[in-house]
PDB file of C-alpha atoms and ligand atoms in Angstrom:
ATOM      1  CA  UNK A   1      16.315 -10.228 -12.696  1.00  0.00           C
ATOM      2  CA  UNK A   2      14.181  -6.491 -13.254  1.00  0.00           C
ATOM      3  CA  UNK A   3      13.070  -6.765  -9.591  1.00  0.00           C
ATOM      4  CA  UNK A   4      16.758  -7.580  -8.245  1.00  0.00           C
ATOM      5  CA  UNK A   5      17.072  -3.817  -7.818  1.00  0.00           C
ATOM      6  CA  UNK A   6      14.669  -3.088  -6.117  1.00  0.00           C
ATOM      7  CA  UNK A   7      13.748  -6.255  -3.986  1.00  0.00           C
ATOM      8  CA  UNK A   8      17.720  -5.154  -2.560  1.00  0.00           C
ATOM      9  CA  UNK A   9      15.984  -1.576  -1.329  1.00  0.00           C
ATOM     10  CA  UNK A  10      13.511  -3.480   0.812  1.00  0.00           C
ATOM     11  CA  UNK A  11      16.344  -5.517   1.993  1.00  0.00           C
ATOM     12  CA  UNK A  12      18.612  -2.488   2.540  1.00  0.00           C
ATOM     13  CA  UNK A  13      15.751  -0.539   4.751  1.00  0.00           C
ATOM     14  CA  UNK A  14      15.606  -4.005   6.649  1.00  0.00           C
ATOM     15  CA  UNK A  15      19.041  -3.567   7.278  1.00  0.00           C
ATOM     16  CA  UNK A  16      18.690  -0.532   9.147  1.00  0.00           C
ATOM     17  CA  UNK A  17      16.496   0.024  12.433  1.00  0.00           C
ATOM     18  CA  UNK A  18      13.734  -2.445  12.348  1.00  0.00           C
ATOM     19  CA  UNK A  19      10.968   0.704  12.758  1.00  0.00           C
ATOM     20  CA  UNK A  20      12.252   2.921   9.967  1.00  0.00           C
ATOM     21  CA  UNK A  21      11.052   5.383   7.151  1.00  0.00           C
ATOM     22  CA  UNK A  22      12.206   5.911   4.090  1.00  0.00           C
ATOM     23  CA  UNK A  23      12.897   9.354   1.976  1.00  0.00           C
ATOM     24  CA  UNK A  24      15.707  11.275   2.191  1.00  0.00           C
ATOM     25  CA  UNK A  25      19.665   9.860   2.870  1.00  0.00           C
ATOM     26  CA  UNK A  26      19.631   9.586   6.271  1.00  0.00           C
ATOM     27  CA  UNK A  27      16.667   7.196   6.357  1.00  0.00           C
ATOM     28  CA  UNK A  28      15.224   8.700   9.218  1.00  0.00           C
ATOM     29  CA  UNK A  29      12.632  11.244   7.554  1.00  0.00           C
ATOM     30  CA  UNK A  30       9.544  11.430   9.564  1.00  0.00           C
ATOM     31  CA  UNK A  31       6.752   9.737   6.829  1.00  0.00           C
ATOM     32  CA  UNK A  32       5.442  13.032   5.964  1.00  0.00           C
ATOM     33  CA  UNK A  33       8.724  13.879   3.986  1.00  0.00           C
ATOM     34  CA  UNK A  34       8.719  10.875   2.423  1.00  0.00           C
ATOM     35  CA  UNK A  35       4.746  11.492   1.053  1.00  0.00           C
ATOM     36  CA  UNK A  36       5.973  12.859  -2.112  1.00  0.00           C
ATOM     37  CA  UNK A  37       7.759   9.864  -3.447  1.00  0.00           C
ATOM     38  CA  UNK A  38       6.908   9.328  -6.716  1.00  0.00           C
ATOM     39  CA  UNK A  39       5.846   5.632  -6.516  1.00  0.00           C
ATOM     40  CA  UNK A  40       5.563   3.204  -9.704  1.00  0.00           C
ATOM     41  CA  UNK A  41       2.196   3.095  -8.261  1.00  0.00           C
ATOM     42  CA  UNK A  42       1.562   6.503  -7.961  1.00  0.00           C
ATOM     43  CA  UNK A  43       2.395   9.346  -5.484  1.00  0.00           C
ATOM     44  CA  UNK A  44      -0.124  10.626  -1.892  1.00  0.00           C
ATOM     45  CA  UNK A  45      -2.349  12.753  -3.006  1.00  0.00           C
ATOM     46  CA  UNK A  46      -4.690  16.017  -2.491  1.00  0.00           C
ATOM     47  CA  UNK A  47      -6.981  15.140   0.153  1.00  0.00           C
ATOM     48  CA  UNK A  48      -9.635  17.898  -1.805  1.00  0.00           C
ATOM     49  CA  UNK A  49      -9.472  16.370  -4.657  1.00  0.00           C
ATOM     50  CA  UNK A  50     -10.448  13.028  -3.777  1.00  0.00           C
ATOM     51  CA  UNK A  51     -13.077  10.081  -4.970  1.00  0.00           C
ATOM     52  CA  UNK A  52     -13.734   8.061  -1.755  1.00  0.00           C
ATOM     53  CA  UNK A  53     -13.843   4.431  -1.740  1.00  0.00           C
ATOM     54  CA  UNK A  54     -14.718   2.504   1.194  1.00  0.00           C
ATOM     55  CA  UNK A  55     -13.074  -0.519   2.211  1.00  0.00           C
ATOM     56  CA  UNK A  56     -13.589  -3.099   4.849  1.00  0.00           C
ATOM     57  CA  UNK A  57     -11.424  -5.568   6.101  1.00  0.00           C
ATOM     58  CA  UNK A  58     -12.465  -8.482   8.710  1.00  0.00           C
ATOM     59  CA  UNK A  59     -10.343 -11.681  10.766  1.00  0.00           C
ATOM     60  CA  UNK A  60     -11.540 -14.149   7.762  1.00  0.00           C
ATOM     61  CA  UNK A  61      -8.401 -12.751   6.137  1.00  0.00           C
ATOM     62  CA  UNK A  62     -10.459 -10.630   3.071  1.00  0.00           C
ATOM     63  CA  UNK A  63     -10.920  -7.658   1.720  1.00  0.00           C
ATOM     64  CA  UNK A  64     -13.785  -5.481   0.415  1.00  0.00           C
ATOM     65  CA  UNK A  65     -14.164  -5.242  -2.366  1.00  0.00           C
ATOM     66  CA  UNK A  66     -11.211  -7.925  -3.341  1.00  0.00           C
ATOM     67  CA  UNK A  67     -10.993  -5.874  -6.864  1.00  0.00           C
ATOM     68  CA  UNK A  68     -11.088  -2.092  -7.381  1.00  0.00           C
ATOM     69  CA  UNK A  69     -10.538   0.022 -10.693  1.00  0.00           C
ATOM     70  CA  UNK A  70      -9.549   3.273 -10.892  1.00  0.00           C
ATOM     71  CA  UNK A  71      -9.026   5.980 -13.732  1.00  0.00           C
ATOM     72  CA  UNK A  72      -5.072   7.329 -14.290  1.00  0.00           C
ATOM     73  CA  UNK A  73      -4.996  10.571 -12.803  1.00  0.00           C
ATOM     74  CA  UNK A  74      -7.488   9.854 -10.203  1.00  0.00           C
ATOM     75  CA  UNK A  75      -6.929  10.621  -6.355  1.00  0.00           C
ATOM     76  CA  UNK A  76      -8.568   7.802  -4.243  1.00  0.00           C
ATOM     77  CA  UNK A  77      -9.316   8.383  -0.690  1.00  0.00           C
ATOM     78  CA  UNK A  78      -9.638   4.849   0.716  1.00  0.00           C
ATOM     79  CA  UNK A  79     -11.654   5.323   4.212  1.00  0.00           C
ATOM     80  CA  UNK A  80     -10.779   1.642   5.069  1.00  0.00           C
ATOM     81  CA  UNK A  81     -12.767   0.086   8.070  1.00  0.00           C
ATOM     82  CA  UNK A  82     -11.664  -2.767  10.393  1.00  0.00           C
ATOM     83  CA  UNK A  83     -14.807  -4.699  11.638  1.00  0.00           C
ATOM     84  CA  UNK A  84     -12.526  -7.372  13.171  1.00  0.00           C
ATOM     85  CA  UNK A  85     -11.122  -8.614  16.535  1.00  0.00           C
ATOM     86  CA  UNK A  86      -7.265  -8.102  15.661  1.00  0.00           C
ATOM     87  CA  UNK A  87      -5.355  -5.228  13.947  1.00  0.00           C
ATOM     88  CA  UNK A  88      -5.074  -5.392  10.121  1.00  0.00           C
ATOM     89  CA  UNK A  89      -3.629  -2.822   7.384  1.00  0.00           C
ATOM     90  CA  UNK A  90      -3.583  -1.991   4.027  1.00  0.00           C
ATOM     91  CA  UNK A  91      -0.799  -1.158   1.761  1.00  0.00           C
ATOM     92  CA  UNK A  92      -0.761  -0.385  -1.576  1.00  0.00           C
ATOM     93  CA  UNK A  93       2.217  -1.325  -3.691  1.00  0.00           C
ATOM     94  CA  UNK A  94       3.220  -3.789  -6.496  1.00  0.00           C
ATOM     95  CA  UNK A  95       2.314  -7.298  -6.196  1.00  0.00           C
ATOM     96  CA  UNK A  96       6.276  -8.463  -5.894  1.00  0.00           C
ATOM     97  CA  UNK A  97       7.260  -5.840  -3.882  1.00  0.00           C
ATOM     98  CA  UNK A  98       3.913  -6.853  -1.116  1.00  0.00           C
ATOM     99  CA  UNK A  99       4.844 -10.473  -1.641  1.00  0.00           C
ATOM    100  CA  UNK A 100       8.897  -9.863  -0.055  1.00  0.00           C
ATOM    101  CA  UNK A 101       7.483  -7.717   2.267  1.00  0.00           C
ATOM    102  CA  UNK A 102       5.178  -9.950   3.570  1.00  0.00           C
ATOM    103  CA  UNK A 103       7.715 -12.292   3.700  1.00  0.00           C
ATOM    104  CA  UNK A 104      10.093 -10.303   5.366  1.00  0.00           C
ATOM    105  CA  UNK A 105       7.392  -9.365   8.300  1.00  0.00           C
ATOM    106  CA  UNK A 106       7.192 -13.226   8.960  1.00  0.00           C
ATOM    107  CA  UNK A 107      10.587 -13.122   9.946  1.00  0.00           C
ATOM    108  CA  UNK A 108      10.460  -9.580  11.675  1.00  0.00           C
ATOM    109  CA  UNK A 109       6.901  -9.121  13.482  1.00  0.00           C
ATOM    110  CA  UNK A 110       8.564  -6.141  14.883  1.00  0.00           C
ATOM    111  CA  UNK A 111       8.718  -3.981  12.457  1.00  0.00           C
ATOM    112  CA  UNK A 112       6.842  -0.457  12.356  1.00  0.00           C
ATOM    113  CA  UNK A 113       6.509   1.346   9.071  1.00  0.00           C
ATOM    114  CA  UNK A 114       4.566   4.541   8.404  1.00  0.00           C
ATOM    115  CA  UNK A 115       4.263   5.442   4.583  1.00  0.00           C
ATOM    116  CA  UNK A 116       1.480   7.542   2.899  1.00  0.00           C
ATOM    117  CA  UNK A 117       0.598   4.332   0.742  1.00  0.00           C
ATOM    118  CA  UNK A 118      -0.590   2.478   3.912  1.00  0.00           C
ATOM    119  CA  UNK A 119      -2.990   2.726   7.291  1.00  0.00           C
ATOM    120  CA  UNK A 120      -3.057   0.661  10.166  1.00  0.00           C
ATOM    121  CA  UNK A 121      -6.428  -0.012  11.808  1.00  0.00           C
ATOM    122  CA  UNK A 122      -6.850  -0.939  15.434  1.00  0.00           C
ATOM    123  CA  UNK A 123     -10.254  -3.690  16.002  1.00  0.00           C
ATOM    124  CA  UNK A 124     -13.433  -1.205  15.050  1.00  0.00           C
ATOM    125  CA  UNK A 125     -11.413   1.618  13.946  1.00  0.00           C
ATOM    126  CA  UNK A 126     -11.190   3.221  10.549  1.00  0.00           C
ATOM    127  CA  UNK A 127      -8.208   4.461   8.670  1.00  0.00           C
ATOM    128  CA  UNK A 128      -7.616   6.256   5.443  1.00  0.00           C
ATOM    129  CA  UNK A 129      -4.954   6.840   2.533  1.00  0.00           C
ATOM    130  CA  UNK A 130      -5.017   9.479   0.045  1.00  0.00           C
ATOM    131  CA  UNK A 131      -3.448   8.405  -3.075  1.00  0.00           C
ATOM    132  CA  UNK A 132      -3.100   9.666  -6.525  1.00  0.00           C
ATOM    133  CA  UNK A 133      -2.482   6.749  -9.295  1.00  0.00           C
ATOM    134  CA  UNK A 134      -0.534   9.064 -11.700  1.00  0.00           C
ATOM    135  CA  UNK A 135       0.716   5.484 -13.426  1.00  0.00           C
ATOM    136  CA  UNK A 136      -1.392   3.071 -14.996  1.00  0.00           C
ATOM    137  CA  UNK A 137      -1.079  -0.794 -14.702  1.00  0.00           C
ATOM    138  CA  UNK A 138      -2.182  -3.196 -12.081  1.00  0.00           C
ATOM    139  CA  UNK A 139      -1.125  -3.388  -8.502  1.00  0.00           C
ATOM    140  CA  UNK A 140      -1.862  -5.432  -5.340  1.00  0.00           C
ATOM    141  CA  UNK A 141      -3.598  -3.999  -1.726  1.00  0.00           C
ATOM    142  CA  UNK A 142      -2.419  -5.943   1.131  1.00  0.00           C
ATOM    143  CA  UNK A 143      -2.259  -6.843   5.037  1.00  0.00           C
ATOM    144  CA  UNK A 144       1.026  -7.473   5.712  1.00  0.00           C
ATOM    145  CA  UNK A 145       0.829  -8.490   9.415  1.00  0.00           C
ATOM    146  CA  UNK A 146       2.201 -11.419   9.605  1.00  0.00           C
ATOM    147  CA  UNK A 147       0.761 -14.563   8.190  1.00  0.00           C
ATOM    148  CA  UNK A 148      -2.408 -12.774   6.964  1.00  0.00           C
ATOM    149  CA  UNK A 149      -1.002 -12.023   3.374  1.00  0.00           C
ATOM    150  CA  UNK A 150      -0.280 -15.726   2.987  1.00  0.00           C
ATOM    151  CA  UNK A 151      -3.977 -16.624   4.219  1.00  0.00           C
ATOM    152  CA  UNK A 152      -5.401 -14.516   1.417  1.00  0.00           C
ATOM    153  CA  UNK A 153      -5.369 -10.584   2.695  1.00  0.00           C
ATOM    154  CA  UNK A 154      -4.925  -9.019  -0.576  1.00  0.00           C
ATOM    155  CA  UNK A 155      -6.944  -7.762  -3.447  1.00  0.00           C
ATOM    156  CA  UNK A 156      -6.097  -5.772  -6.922  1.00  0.00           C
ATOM    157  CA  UNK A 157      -6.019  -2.525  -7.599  1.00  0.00           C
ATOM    158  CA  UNK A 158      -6.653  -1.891 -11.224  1.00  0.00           C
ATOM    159  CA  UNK A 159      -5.638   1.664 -12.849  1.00  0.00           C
ATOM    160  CA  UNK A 160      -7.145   1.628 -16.158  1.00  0.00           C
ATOM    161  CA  UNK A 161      -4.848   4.367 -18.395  1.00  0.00           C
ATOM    162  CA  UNK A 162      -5.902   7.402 -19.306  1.00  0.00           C
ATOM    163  CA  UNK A 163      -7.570   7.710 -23.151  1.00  0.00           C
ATOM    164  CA  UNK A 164      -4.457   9.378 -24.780  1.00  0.00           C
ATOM    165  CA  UNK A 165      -5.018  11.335 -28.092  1.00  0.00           C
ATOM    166  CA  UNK A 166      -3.810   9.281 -31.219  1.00  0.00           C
TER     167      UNK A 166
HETATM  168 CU1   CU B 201      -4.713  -8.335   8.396  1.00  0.00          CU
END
C-alpha cells in the first residue's frame, strides 16, 4: 500500500475542476508556480544549463528513442517532435503514477493539465520540457491521451546515480 498516498492526490486533483493545476492550497496556481515542485523524479530545470535530447513521437503509438539514460544532476531539455496526424504528449513521471493517470484520462478525455514535467504537441509541431533529474532511479515517459498509453506510448527514462565518494 506505499502508493495509496499518493495514487489518493491524483484522485483528489480529479476531484476538483477537470482542467486544473496543482501547487499551492488553493489548487488554482497558474503552472509556472507550480515549476518548482520538487518531484520524486526531479524538479524543471535551468533552461542554460541544459543537454538537449531530441525526441519524436508518431500515430504508431511509439516513442523515440523508447529508452533514454541520463546522469543525476543533469538538466535535460527534451525538444520533442510530433511527426503525426493527431496530437500526442509527453509526461514524465513514475511508472504507477502514468499508469492511474492514464487510466483516469480514459474516463475523463476532458481534462487539461499544464505541468513543467510535460508538453503537448499539435500534428507537425514541436514541444519542449526542461527538467533537472536531481533523484536517481528509473521512471516512465508517456502519452497520456487517451487510449495511446495502453497501445504502447511510453518509454523509460533511466537516471543512472551520481558516483558518490566512499
Ligand atoms: Cu499520443
Amino acid at each position: 500500500m506505499k502508493h495509496a498516498l499518493k495514487q489518493f492526490a491524483w484522485l483528489a486533483a480529479l476531484a476538483a475542476p477537470l482542467a486544473w493545476a496543482h501547487g499551492d492550497a488553493t489548487g488554482h496556481a497558474p503552472a509556472h508556480a507550480a515549476m518548482q515542485e520538487q518531484k520524486p523524479f526531479g524538479i524543471a530545470g535551468d533552461p542554460k544549463r541544459a543537454r538537449t535530447i531530441t525526441v519524436r513521437m508518431d500515430d504508431n503509438m511509439r516513442f523515440t528513442p523508447e529508452r533514454i539514460e541520463v546522469r543525476e544532476g543533469e538538466t535535460i531539455r527534451f525538444v520533442v517532435r510530433n511527426g503525426g496526424g493527431v496530437l500526442h504528449e509527453m509526461v514524465i513521471g513514475s511508472e504507477a503514477e502514468l499508469r492511474e493517470h492514464a487510466a483516469l484520462m480514459q474516463k475523463f478525455p476532458g481534462m487539461e493539465h499544464e505541468e513543467a514535467f510535460m508538453t503537448h504537441v499539435k500534428p507537425g509541431a514541436r514541444g519542449a520540457i526542461v527538467w533537472n533529474f536531481n533523484r536517481p532511479g528509473t521512471f516512465q515517459f508517456a502519452c497520456l491521451l487517451p487510449g495511446h498509453y495502453e497501445a504502447g506510448m511510453k518509454g523509460t527514462l533511466v537516471v543512472l546515480p551520481m558516483a558518490r565518494k566512499p
